[in-house]
Amino acid sequence: MSSELSLLPLLLGQLIFTAVGAGLVWLLVARRGRTFSEGREQAIFEALQLTNRTLPYLRRGLNTHTAGRTVEVLYGYFRPAAVAIVAGDRIVGFIGAGSDHHLVGAEYRTRLTSEALRTGRTVVGRTAAEVDCDHARCPLGAAIVAPLRAHRQIVGCIKLYYYDGDAVTPGKIRIISALARLMSLQMELADLDRKTEQLAKAELAALQAQISPHFIYNTLNTIAAFIRTKPDEARRLLTEFADFTRRSFRRRGEVSTFAQELEFVHQYLSFEKARFGDRLSVIYRIDPEVLATAMPVLVLQPLVENAIRHGIGKKPGPGKVVIAAEDRGSECWISVQDDGVGMDRDQIERVLNSRRDNRFGVGLANVHERLRTIYGPQYGIHIESTPGQGTRVSIAIPKYRAGLAA
Amino acid sequence: MPQIHWLALLSFIGIALATVAVGLYATRVVRTTPDFLIASRAVSPFLNASAISGEYLSAASFLGVAGMVMYFGYDVLWYPAGYAAGYLFLLLFVAAPLRRFGAYTLPDFAEGRFDSPGFRRIAVVFVLVIGVFYMLPQMKGAGLTFRAITGAPYWLGVVLVGTVITLNVALGGMKGITFVQAFQYWVKMFAISVPILILAALFGSYGEHFQRAASDAPLVFPRDTTFTIQAGAVLELGAPARFQILSGGPLLGDDGAVYWAGQEVEATPGRLTAAEGATLVFQAGQPAPNAPAGTAWGAPFGRLATSQGFPLLFTYSLMIATIFGTAGLPHILVRFYTNPDGHAARRTTLAVLALTGAFYLFPPMLGTVGRVQLPELYATGHTDTLVLELPGLAPGLVGEVLRAVAVAGAFAAFMSTTSGLMVAVAGALAHDLYARTLRPSATARQRQLAFQFAALGTGAVAILAGLQVERFYINMLVGWAFAISASSFFPLLVLGIWWKRLTVIGAALGTCIGGMSASVAILVTMWRGESLGLLPYSPLDTLLAQPAIWSIPVAFLAMVLGSLATAGTIPADVNIKMLRMHVPESLGLRTDYISE
Amino acid sequence: MVQESGERAEPRAAGALLAEDADLEALLIEDDVPLQEVAEQTTYGEIVLEDLIRRQRALSLSVAGAFLLLLFGLPIFNLFFPQLGAIRIQGLPVTWLALAIVIYPVLWLLAYYYVATARKYEDEFTDLLR
């Protein structure tokens, strides 16, 4: 070690590392206090006790008496700046800072409350501006407001106020909104309509799905044929079919990975195999790198369905479908090849351009259109075909497109 | 030295063919059911980690570290430690969020995080700069290796190996890249560990060699040794030495003495200069010329760190560059895309740490054993080829086989790294420059063709530049590539992932200032010539030769200040981006919708 | 909107709860609301997300710092305690052992701790939202 080893960088270095070290120790210590898995059981116990103490009051309805007792319990538990309960547009319980202008029996004062009442969701404000009390010198600087509901109506809300936004933690929000829900349960019951709504949504999704009627017809026919000869097989196919249709109900526009698409195709092929038996053989050549690639849903399955329907279905004797995916750096190249009847130039043209000609399926044209819209005009379906020899349909998927990931 | 090691040459060719074969095998395997692929949802972390390590362990790790340990001693240990530690920082700050974001390349991230195609182009420039800088040491390694096994001139090796790799990438693409790179990791691991373990069994343990390497007594030849030095070579003798000039010469002493071919030389301590190339014979027990003193060699702050007078500054800057550079290497980051999700990306990185850590145990051991067993490399100036020469010490055929194994490892090292870099650079050119800017309507075939031309062009540039860098140490060249990546992409990734208020202006400013100041510092150092010892002592030289220590903070500072100054331009959907990067996939929040 | 004030809400018999199981279920379905908050980037969702990021960042920084302290401390140790570093174990000096061998398992253990803890945080986050 040389003697001219300069002292300045040495001292500087030491200074920096001491500072870094001290900072770290502080961080480690500070972090320890924030871990919420510690004393988990303790937290659960406390939460249970809290509900035990508050719920009995509210079972008797929301009035100044029950609300008053409830806010006391909550105040003792959370030690916030203030606790309030609102029913309708009136304050029915209030305790803590700001009680000079947040008066029990009077109208509520903050915009945050009206937001919770309007949206029916737990809302959080971390600054006085977000809480927005109409009293000029209100000391309350942060709040969690959880709505109380009955019969699909918002009947009021429960509010935790703090002086400072930092006191608002995910855990507290979670507890208070869970508590509000429990209170709602206690007081009133929600109604059934919600479920009907969800059902309607599912039907809409079904309309949007892209499974061809041919496929459904053929599959159901196959299953029907199996019911007498191979009942177990028929049962298995039917369950799979249910699962398959459920998956294909996913909304257009959703993003999936190549692995998921492949799984979907695999399931689809199990029906086609049941139908064609030994006539159909499928070969996969997949680079494992492309499995994680993000891509739009229902892109691969139409290609395979096309290969089977036009390639194998129309031809006597056995047929082969090769599904290949290659890793090409920033793109992934997917191709589906069959050794079926093939197409001439005119047919290729029609497949890609006409949306209405059902003979060649909406599938390919739809995939072509979607790929071009999503990735740009240079992406889309590429078809190579020789009549009598077979067809190869290929697509390129960029591994990354801004705003798209699975 | 001039003799051709046929077995080694054969393994050289063998590993090239094996690489192509593994690639073909991996892609031609016909899978009748994809179940097992789907079940694992993609490449397993272990396989992926092998591939990443395979791509990462370059000529610098395989040849450079051992040779430099032999030459400089303790100070060089910072290199492998930093190379491995880089993955800890990649793990802590980048791996999972980057995977979750879904970016394949660094330019993808630059564009996607800020919705800015313009910033993408800036990022592409740095991908090119880092890629080419990183290819230079690989080319140097290729030239050295080829010379070591055939005696052919340096340029021939560079051209030949460079051409083979370029053609493989351009014509074959990178078939089955994960399997190929994973295969090459295990070739390298085998090639670095097996020969040295056998040699240790023959000649003595790590500890015993270290005792001899770091002792006070002058380093002596362990056996009778014949070697050739080139015209102009300088022999520095620390102790009186007796040797014979077999042919060539004469050698001119500083004291005016002249020694001719055939002469027995009784040299006093001092310097001898070879007027012409000469072949010398030293008996066992004679002191080795040019060998650094043992005590300084084995202790910290030796020749390397003190070369510019500011050892501590040098050490820290070196560490910082190697540690923080890894997280910004474009060819490494693309491999993380293969992971199915963020947690898998973390597990992969953990495995990479284990695999690279295991590898890096060996080069320092090789350097130590080499110092004792092959001191003539000091005189010939070929310490960089230590890893290839040392296995040849094993007797007879065993020696030849071990040498062939080491050569296979070396070739695997520059093949995997250069191929990975070439794919990254050619990909950036074809994808970003051609397909996005020059010709947005290019078809898939045209893009493929563009990639092939870009690969050929990249290869040509790498070969031409590789011819110019013979005089630089491999690890120094790699250190520069790391310094540029650490000062441009590392701050971008860290702040882009962890700081919501980063704006595109701030990010671009920091990336450019950091990356350019590091690049300029390095170009100045290269232009001024040898960075070791020849410059007058000044901290400025250290700061120019190892810029990371100031260029990284400058980049961070520029990003923060630039962002604060343009706080109004924080992307409106920044929260959605943070959410995508940080929220676990299992919550299903990240499902995107494309507006069709 | 708000049609019923608390004052007018009648206390309900406990039996009514059981009678209307479906309503109860409907209320419980709403349990995925916080998830929606995060997805829709409300202030509530922002707090939850920021908390996760802050915890992860603190974890990363402290692991990074712990490692850097060790690594950056080594040159200083070498400078001030060269004799201590030169103590030989199995023929190798302590400082050589530290930098050429021991550092790799240490790195791995730190990384392992990080991966396990980061996973734990994410699981807690998932629990919180579900």
PDB file of N, CA and C in Angstrom, chain A residues 267-345:
ATOM      1  N   GLN A 267     -57.232 -27.838 -25.440  1.00  0.00           N
ATOM      2  CA  GLN A 267     -58.555 -28.264 -25.005  1.00  0.00           C
ATOM      3  C   GLN A 267     -59.505 -28.383 -26.203  1.00  0.00           C
ATOM      4  N   TYR A 268     -59.434 -27.377 -27.064  1.00  0.00           N
ATOM      5  CA  TYR A 268     -60.251 -27.399 -28.271  1.00  0.00           C
ATOM      6  C   TYR A 268     -59.969 -28.653 -29.081  1.00  0.00           C
ATOM      7  N   LEU A 269     -58.674 -28.994 -29.185  1.00  0.00           N
ATOM      8  CA  LEU A 269     -58.299 -30.141 -30.003  1.00  0.00           C
ATOM      9  C   LEU A 269     -58.809 -31.447 -29.435  1.00  0.00           C
ATOM     10  N   SER A 270     -59.020 -31.471 -28.129  1.00  0.00           N
ATOM     11  CA  SER A 270     -59.501 -32.728 -27.567  1.00  0.00           C
ATOM     12  C   SER A 270     -60.896 -33.052 -28.106  1.00  0.00           C
ATOM     13  N   PHE A 271     -61.688 -32.024 -28.421  1.00  0.00           N
ATOM     14  CA  PHE A 271     -63.000 -32.295 -29.031  1.00  0.00           C
ATOM     15  C   PHE A 271     -62.826 -32.760 -30.470  1.00  0.00           C
ATOM     16  N   GLU A 272     -61.946 -32.066 -31.182  1.00  0.00           N
ATOM     17  CA  GLU A 272     -61.744 -32.432 -32.577  1.00  0.00           C
ATOM     18  C   GLU A 272     -61.166 -33.829 -32.690  1.00  0.00           C
ATOM     19  N   LYS A 273     -60.334 -34.187 -31.748  1.00  0.00           N
ATOM     20  CA  LYS A 273     -59.742 -35.527 -31.781  1.00  0.00           C
ATOM     21  C   LYS A 273     -60.812 -36.570 -31.511  1.00  0.00           C
ATOM     22  N   ALA A 274     -61.726 -36.209 -30.596  1.00  0.00           N
ATOM     23  CA  ALA A 274     -62.805 -37.135 -30.303  1.00  0.00           C
ATOM     24  C   ALA A 274     -63.639 -37.354 -31.560  1.00  0.00           C
ATOM     25  N   ARG A 275     -63.764 -36.311 -32.354  1.00  0.00           N
ATOM     26  CA  ARG A 275     -64.600 -36.392 -33.534  1.00  0.00           C
ATOM     27  C   ARG A 275     -63.882 -37.115 -34.684  1.00  0.00           C
ATOM     28  N   PHE A 276     -62.640 -36.747 -34.928  1.00  0.00           N
ATOM     29  CA  PHE A 276     -61.930 -37.319 -36.069  1.00  0.00           C
ATOM     30  C   PHE A 276     -61.206 -38.608 -35.720  1.00  0.00           C
ATOM     31  N   GLY A 277     -60.980 -38.865 -34.432  1.00  0.00           N
ATOM     32  CA  GLY A 277     -60.270 -40.077 -34.030  1.00  0.00           C
ATOM     33  C   GLY A 277     -58.874 -40.101 -34.603  1.00  0.00           C
ATOM     34  N   ASP A 278     -58.465 -41.256 -35.147  1.00  0.00           N
ATOM     35  CA  ASP A 278     -57.097 -41.414 -35.639  1.00  0.00           C
ATOM     36  C   ASP A 278     -56.823 -40.605 -36.892  1.00  0.00           C
ATOM     37  N   ARG A 279     -57.873 -40.096 -37.505  1.00  0.00           N
ATOM     38  CA  ARG A 279     -57.643 -39.354 -38.742  1.00  0.00           C
ATOM     39  C   ARG A 279     -56.819 -38.094 -38.499  1.00  0.00           C
ATOM     40  N   LEU A 280     -56.922 -37.550 -37.304  1.00  0.00           N
ATOM     41  CA  LEU A 280     -56.251 -36.276 -37.023  1.00  0.00           C
ATOM     42  C   LEU A 280     -55.035 -36.485 -36.128  1.00  0.00           C
ATOM     43  N   SER A 281     -53.887 -36.038 -36.595  1.00  0.00           N
ATOM     44  CA  SER A 281     -52.745 -36.020 -35.678  1.00  0.00           C
ATOM     45  C   SER A 281     -52.196 -34.600 -35.606  1.00  0.00           C
ATOM     46  N   VAL A 282     -51.817 -34.223 -34.394  1.00  0.00           N
ATOM     47  CA  VAL A 282     -51.360 -32.854 -34.166  1.00  0.00           C
ATOM     48  C   VAL A 282     -49.940 -32.900 -33.611  1.00  0.00           C
ATOM     49  N   ILE A 283     -49.103 -32.061 -34.163  1.00  0.00           N
ATOM     50  CA  ILE A 283     -47.716 -32.002 -33.711  1.00  0.00           C
ATOM     51  C   ILE A 283     -47.407 -30.584 -33.239  1.00  0.00           C
ATOM     52  N   TYR A 284     -46.777 -30.478 -32.088  1.00  0.00           N
ATOM     53  CA  TYR A 284     -46.398 -29.166 -31.561  1.00  0.00           C
ATOM     54  C   TYR A 284     -44.894 -28.994 -31.672  1.00  0.00           C
ATOM     55  N   ARG A 285     -44.473 -27.859 -32.200  1.00  0.00           N
ATOM     56  CA  ARG A 285     -43.039 -27.496 -32.170  1.00  0.00           C
ATOM     57  C   ARG A 285     -42.959 -26.123 -31.544  1.00  0.00           C
ATOM     58  N   ILE A 286     -42.685 -26.111 -30.260  1.00  0.00           N
ATOM     59  CA  ILE A 286     -42.799 -24.853 -29.527  1.00  0.00           C
ATOM     60  C   ILE A 286     -41.464 -24.495 -28.891  1.00  0.00           C
ATOM     61  N   ASP A 287     -40.942 -23.330 -29.196  1.00  0.00           N
ATOM     62  CA  ASP A 287     -39.788 -22.826 -28.439  1.00  0.00           C
ATOM     63  C   ASP A 287     -40.301 -22.390 -27.073  1.00  0.00           C
ATOM     64  N   PRO A 288     -39.712 -22.903 -25.999  1.00  0.00           N
ATOM     65  CA  PRO A 288     -40.258 -22.561 -24.681  1.00  0.00           C
ATOM     66  C   PRO A 288     -40.186 -21.063 -24.381  1.00  0.00           C
ATOM     67  N   GLU A 289     -39.274 -20.347 -25.049  1.00  0.00           N
ATOM     68  CA  GLU A 289     -39.131 -18.917 -24.767  1.00  0.00           C
ATOM     69  C   GLU A 289     -40.409 -18.126 -25.070  1.00  0.00           C
ATOM     70  N   VAL A 290     -41.198 -18.622 -26.027  1.00  0.00           N
ATOM     71  CA  VAL A 290     -42.330 -17.810 -26.457  1.00  0.00           C
ATOM     72  C   VAL A 290     -43.551 -18.001 -25.565  1.00  0.00           C
ATOM     73  N   LEU A 291     -43.468 -18.955 -24.628  1.00  0.00           N
ATOM     74  CA  LEU A 291     -44.664 -19.252 -23.827  1.00  0.00           C
ATOM     75  C   LEU A 291     -45.135 -18.046 -23.027  1.00  0.00           C
ATOM     76  N   ALA A 292     -44.202 -17.223 -22.598  1.00  0.00           N
ATOM     77  CA  ALA A 292     -44.596 -16.088 -21.750  1.00  0.00           C
ATOM     78  C   ALA A 292     -45.017 -14.865 -22.572  1.00  0.00           C
ATOM     79  N   THR A 293     -44.963 -14.955 -23.877  1.00  0.00           N
ATOM     80  CA  THR A 293     -45.277 -13.804 -24.725  1.00  0.00           C
ATOM     81  C   THR A 293     -46.738 -13.370 -24.573  1.00  0.00           C
ATOM     82  N   ALA A 294     -46.933 -12.076 -24.416  1.00  0.00           N
ATOM     83  CA  ALA A 294     -48.290 -11.546 -24.302  1.00  0.00           C
ATOM     84  C   ALA A 294     -48.913 -11.446 -25.688  1.00  0.00           C
ATOM     85  N   MET A 295     -50.159 -11.845 -25.794  1.00  0.00           N
ATOM     86  CA  MET A 295     -50.849 -11.726 -27.082  1.00  0.00           C
ATOM     87  C   MET A 295     -52.352 -11.579 -26.864  1.00  0.00           C
ATOM     88  N   PRO A 296     -53.067 -11.080 -27.880  1.00  0.00           N
ATOM     89  CA  PRO A 296     -54.518 -10.942 -27.722  1.00  0.00           C
ATOM     90  C   PRO A 296     -55.173 -12.313 -27.606  1.00  0.00           C
ATOM     91  N   VAL A 297     -56.294 -12.393 -26.911  1.00  0.00           N
ATOM     92  CA  VAL A 297     -56.959 -13.690 -26.767  1.00  0.00           C
ATOM     93  C   VAL A 297     -57.558 -14.134 -28.100  1.00  0.00           C
ATOM     94  N   LEU A 298     -57.770 -15.450 -28.182  1.00  0.00           N
ATOM     95  CA  LEU A 298     -58.466 -16.052 -29.323  1.00  0.00           C
ATOM     96  C   LEU A 298     -57.838 -15.687 -30.665  1.00  0.00           C
ATOM     97  N   VAL A 299     -56.532 -15.796 -30.730  1.00  0.00           N
ATOM     98  CA  VAL A 299     -55.844 -15.598 -31.995  1.00  0.00           C
ATOM     99  C   VAL A 299     -55.423 -16.952 -32.560  1.00  0.00           C
ATOM    100  N   LEU A 300     -54.942 -17.822 -31.698  1.00  0.00           N
ATOM    101  CA  LEU A 300     -54.397 -19.096 -32.149  1.00  0.00           C
ATOM    102  C   LEU A 300     -55.518 -20.083 -32.515  1.00  0.00           C
ATOM    103  N   GLN A 301     -56.542 -20.129 -31.679  1.00  0.00           N
ATOM    104  CA  GLN A 301     -57.587 -21.139 -31.875  1.00  0.00           C
ATOM    105  C   GLN A 301     -58.255 -21.046 -33.253  1.00  0.00           C
ATOM    106  N   PRO A 302     -58.601 -19.853 -33.742  1.00  0.00           N
ATOM    107  CA  PRO A 302     -59.193 -19.790 -35.085  1.00  0.00           C
ATOM    108  C   PRO A 302     -58.278 -20.347 -36.166  1.00  0.00           C
ATOM    109  N   LEU A 303     -56.952 -20.144 -36.006  1.00  0.00           N
ATOM    110  CA  LEU A 303     -56.027 -20.683 -36.999  1.00  0.00           C
ATOM    111  C   LEU A 303     -56.091 -22.196 -37.014  1.00  0.00           C
ATOM    112  N   VAL A 304     -56.129 -22.786 -35.830  1.00  0.00           N
ATOM    113  CA  VAL A 304     -56.147 -24.241 -35.742  1.00  0.00           C
ATOM    114  C   VAL A 304     -57.489 -24.770 -36.250  1.00  0.00           C
ATOM    115  N   GLU A 305     -58.547 -24.083 -35.868  1.00  0.00           N
ATOM    116  CA  GLU A 305     -59.864 -24.521 -36.304  1.00  0.00           C
ATOM    117  C   GLU A 305     -59.945 -24.481 -37.832  1.00  0.00           C
ATOM    118  N   ASN A 306     -59.376 -23.434 -38.417  1.00  0.00           N
ATOM    119  CA  ASN A 306     -59.354 -23.313 -39.866  1.00  0.00           C
ATOM    120  C   ASN A 306     -58.600 -24.473 -40.501  1.00  0.00           C
ATOM    121  N   ALA A 307     -57.428 -24.793 -39.896  1.00  0.00           N
ATOM    122  CA  ALA A 307     -56.618 -25.878 -40.449  1.00  0.00           C
ATOM    123  C   ALA A 307     -57.405 -27.184 -40.436  1.00  0.00           C
ATOM    124  N   ILE A 308     -58.145 -27.415 -39.376  1.00  0.00           N
ATOM    125  CA  ILE A 308     -58.871 -28.680 -39.271  1.00  0.00           C
ATOM    126  C   ILE A 308     -60.090 -28.686 -40.184  1.00  0.00           C
ATOM    127  N   ARG A 309     -60.815 -27.590 -40.181  1.00  0.00           N
ATOM    128  CA  ARG A 309     -62.064 -27.551 -40.914  1.00  0.00           C
ATOM    129  C   ARG A 309     -61.826 -27.585 -42.423  1.00  0.00           C
ATOM    130  N   HIS A 310     -60.883 -26.803 -42.894  1.00  0.00           N
ATOM    131  CA  HIS A 310     -60.671 -26.723 -44.332  1.00  0.00           C
ATOM    132  C   HIS A 310     -59.554 -27.625 -44.806  1.00  0.00           C
ATOM    133  N   GLY A 311     -58.652 -27.937 -43.892  1.00  0.00           N
ATOM    134  CA  GLY A 311     -57.529 -28.772 -44.292  1.00  0.00           C
ATOM    135  C   GLY A 311     -57.869 -30.249 -44.179  1.00  0.00           C
ATOM    136  N   ILE A 312     -58.295 -30.655 -43.011  1.00  0.00           N
ATOM    137  CA  ILE A 312     -58.491 -32.076 -42.767  1.00  0.00           C
ATOM    138  C   ILE A 312     -59.931 -32.489 -43.067  1.00  0.00           C
ATOM    139  N   GLY A 313     -60.856 -31.643 -42.633  1.00  0.00           N
ATOM    140  CA  GLY A 313     -62.259 -32.017 -42.723  1.00  0.00           C
ATOM    141  C   GLY A 313     -62.715 -32.350 -44.141  1.00  0.00           C
ATOM    142  N   LYS A 314     -62.128 -31.636 -45.108  1.00  0.00           N
ATOM    143  CA  LYS A 314     -62.609 -31.804 -46.481  1.00  0.00           C
ATOM    144  C   LYS A 314     -61.880 -32.890 -47.231  1.00  0.00           C
ATOM    145  N   LYS A 315     -60.958 -33.525 -46.572  1.00  0.00           N
ATOM    146  CA  LYS A 315     -60.098 -34.437 -47.315  1.00  0.00           C
ATOM    147  C   LYS A 315     -60.289 -35.858 -46.786  1.00  0.00           C
ATOM    148  N   PRO A 316     -60.312 -36.839 -47.676  1.00  0.00           N
ATOM    149  CA  PRO A 316     -60.421 -38.207 -47.190  1.00  0.00           C
ATOM    150  C   PRO A 316     -59.091 -38.665 -46.606  1.00  0.00           C
ATOM    151  N   GLY A 317     -59.134 -39.594 -45.668  1.00  0.00           N
ATOM    152  CA  GLY A 317     -57.900 -40.130 -45.107  1.00  0.00           C
ATOM    153  C   GLY A 317     -57.336 -39.266 -44.003  1.00  0.00           C
ATOM    154  N   PRO A 318     -56.235 -39.703 -43.412  1.00  0.00           N
ATOM    155  CA  PRO A 318     -55.665 -39.014 -42.243  1.00  0.00           C
ATOM    156  C   PRO A 318     -55.063 -37.663 -42.605  1.00  0.00           C
ATOM    157  N   GLY A 319     -55.036 -36.792 -41.630  1.00  0.00           N
ATOM    158  CA  GLY A 319     -54.441 -35.479 -41.854  1.00  0.00           C
ATOM    159  C   GLY A 319     -53.573 -35.091 -40.668  1.00  0.00           C
ATOM    160  N   LYS A 320     -52.674 -34.159 -40.930  1.00  0.00           N
ATOM    161  CA  LYS A 320     -51.716 -33.771 -39.904  1.00  0.00           C
ATOM    162  C   LYS A 320     -51.747 -32.250 -39.758  1.00  0.00           C
ATOM    163  N   VAL A 321     -51.732 -31.782 -38.515  1.00  0.00           N
ATOM    164  CA  VAL A 321     -51.649 -30.344 -38.262  1.00  0.00           C
ATOM    165  C   VAL A 321     -50.392 -30.085 -37.442  1.00  0.00           C
ATOM    166  N   VAL A 322     -49.582 -29.146 -37.879  1.00  0.00           N
ATOM    167  CA  VAL A 322     -48.371 -28.802 -37.133  1.00  0.00           C
ATOM    168  C   VAL A 322     -48.519 -27.392 -36.576  1.00  0.00           C
ATOM    169  N   ILE A 323     -48.453 -27.287 -35.253  1.00  0.00           N
ATOM    170  CA  ILE A 323     -48.508 -25.976 -34.612  1.00  0.00           C
ATOM    171  C   ILE A 323     -47.083 -25.638 -34.181  1.00  0.00           C
ATOM    172  N   ALA A 324     -46.548 -24.561 -34.730  1.00  0.00           N
ATOM    173  CA  ALA A 324     -45.159 -24.233 -34.424  1.00  0.00           C
ATOM    174  C   ALA A 324     -45.063 -22.807 -33.907  1.00  0.00           C
ATOM    175  N   ALA A 325     -44.178 -22.592 -32.949  1.00  0.00           N
ATOM    176  CA  ALA A 325     -43.915 -21.240 -32.451  1.00  0.00           C
ATOM    177  C   ALA A 325     -42.415 -21.075 -32.319  1.00  0.00           C
ATOM    178  N   GLU A 326     -41.907 -20.026 -32.940  1.00  0.00           N
ATOM    179  CA  GLU A 326     -40.468 -19.799 -32.935  1.00  0.00           C
ATOM    180  C   GLU A 326     -40.132 -18.507 -32.219  1.00  0.00           C
ATOM    181  N   ASP A 327     -39.028 -18.529 -31.496  1.00  0.00           N
ATOM    182  CA  ASP A 327     -38.551 -17.319 -30.840  1.00  0.00           C
ATOM    183  C   ASP A 327     -37.646 -16.569 -31.808  1.00  0.00           C
ATOM    184  N   ARG A 328     -38.055 -15.366 -32.207  1.00  0.00           N
ATOM    185  CA  ARG A 328     -37.226 -14.586 -33.126  1.00  0.00           C
ATOM    186  C   ARG A 328     -36.894 -13.250 -32.497  1.00  0.00           C
ATOM    187  N   GLY A 329     -36.167 -13.298 -31.410  1.00  0.00           N
ATOM    188  CA  GLY A 329     -35.773 -12.049 -30.779  1.00  0.00           C
ATOM    189  C   GLY A 329     -36.971 -11.268 -30.297  1.00  0.00           C
ATOM    190  N   SER A 330     -37.201 -10.105 -30.893  1.00  0.00           N
ATOM    191  CA  SER A 330     -38.261  -9.266 -30.376  1.00  0.00           C
ATOM    192  C   SER A 330     -39.635  -9.681 -30.891  1.00  0.00           C
ATOM    193  N   GLU A 331     -39.676 -10.709 -31.747  1.00  0.00           N
ATOM    194  CA  GLU A 331     -40.971 -11.197 -32.212  1.00  0.00           C
ATOM    195  C   GLU A 331     -41.091 -12.681 -31.956  1.00  0.00           C
ATOM    196  N   CYS A 332     -42.324 -13.141 -31.949  1.00  0.00           N
ATOM    197  CA  CYS A 332     -42.549 -14.569 -31.840  1.00  0.00           C
ATOM    198  C   CYS A 332     -43.356 -14.967 -33.071  1.00  0.00           C
ATOM    199  N   TRP A 333     -42.880 -15.971 -33.775  1.00  0.00           N
ATOM    200  CA  TRP A 333     -43.530 -16.381 -35.015  1.00  0.00           C
ATOM    201  C   TRP A 333     -44.328 -17.650 -34.784  1.00  0.00           C
ATOM    202  N   ILE A 334     -45.599 -17.561 -35.116  1.00  0.00           N
ATOM    203  CA  ILE A 334     -46.481 -18.697 -34.884  1.00  0.00           C
ATOM    204  C   ILE A 334     -47.022 -19.164 -36.232  1.00  0.00           C
ATOM    205  N   SER A 335     -47.006 -20.463 -36.451  1.00  0.00           N
ATOM    206  CA  SER A 335     -47.593 -20.946 -37.698  1.00  0.00           C
ATOM    207  C   SER A 335     -48.401 -22.209 -37.448  1.00  0.00           C
ATOM    208  N   VAL A 336     -49.454 -22.366 -38.233  1.00  0.00           N
ATOM    209  CA  VAL A 336     -50.260 -23.580 -38.176  1.00  0.00           C
ATOM    210  C   VAL A 336     -50.322 -24.140 -39.586  1.00  0.00           C
ATOM    211  N   GLN A 337     -49.888 -25.378 -39.709  1.00  0.00           N
ATOM    212  CA  GLN A 337     -49.748 -25.960 -41.037  1.00  0.00           C
ATOM    213  C   GLN A 337     -50.592 -27.229 -41.124  1.00  0.00           C
ATOM    214  N   ASP A 338     -51.267 -27.415 -42.250  1.00  0.00           N
ATOM    215  CA  ASP A 338     -51.998 -28.667 -42.419  1.00  0.00           C
ATOM    216  C   ASP A 338     -51.626 -29.276 -43.757  1.00  0.00           C
ATOM    217  N   ASP A 339     -51.917 -30.575 -43.930  1.00  0.00           N
ATOM    218  CA  ASP A 339     -51.634 -31.196 -45.225  1.00  0.00           C
ATOM    219  C   ASP A 339     -52.958 -31.537 -45.912  1.00  0.00           C
ATOM    220  N   GLY A 340     -53.863 -30.586 -45.824  1.00  0.00           N
ATOM    221  CA  GLY A 340     -55.211 -30.807 -46.368  1.00  0.00           C
ATOM    222  C   GLY A 340     -55.338 -30.398 -47.817  1.00  0.00           C
ATOM    223  N   VAL A 341     -56.541 -29.949 -48.192  1.00  0.00           N
ATOM    224  CA  VAL A 341     -56.824 -29.717 -49.607  1.00  0.00           C
ATOM    225  C   VAL A 341     -56.173 -28.457 -50.161  1.00  0.00           C
ATOM    226  N   GLY A 342     -55.817 -27.528 -49.299  1.00  0.00           N
ATOM    227  CA  GLY A 342     -55.154 -26.331 -49.793  1.00  0.00           C
ATOM    228  C   GLY A 342     -56.120 -25.318 -50.392  1.00  0.00           C
ATOM    229  N   MET A 343     -55.549 -24.181 -50.795  1.00  0.00           N
ATOM    230  CA  MET A 343     -56.373 -23.095 -51.337  1.00  0.00           C
ATOM    231  C   MET A 343     -55.662 -22.500 -52.540  1.00  0.00           C
ATOM    232  N   ASP A 344     -56.418 -21.915 -53.447  1.00  0.00           N
ATOM    233  CA  ASP A 344     -55.743 -21.152 -54.508  1.00  0.00           C
ATOM    234  C   ASP A 344     -55.751 -19.663 -54.127  1.00  0.00           C
ATOM    235  N   ARG A 345     -55.123 -18.870 -54.980  1.00  0.00           N
ATOM    236  CA  ARG A 345     -54.908 -17.462 -54.680  1.00  0.00           C
ATOM    237  C   ARG A 345     -56.222 -16.719 -54.376  1.00  0.00           C
TER     238      ARG A 345
END
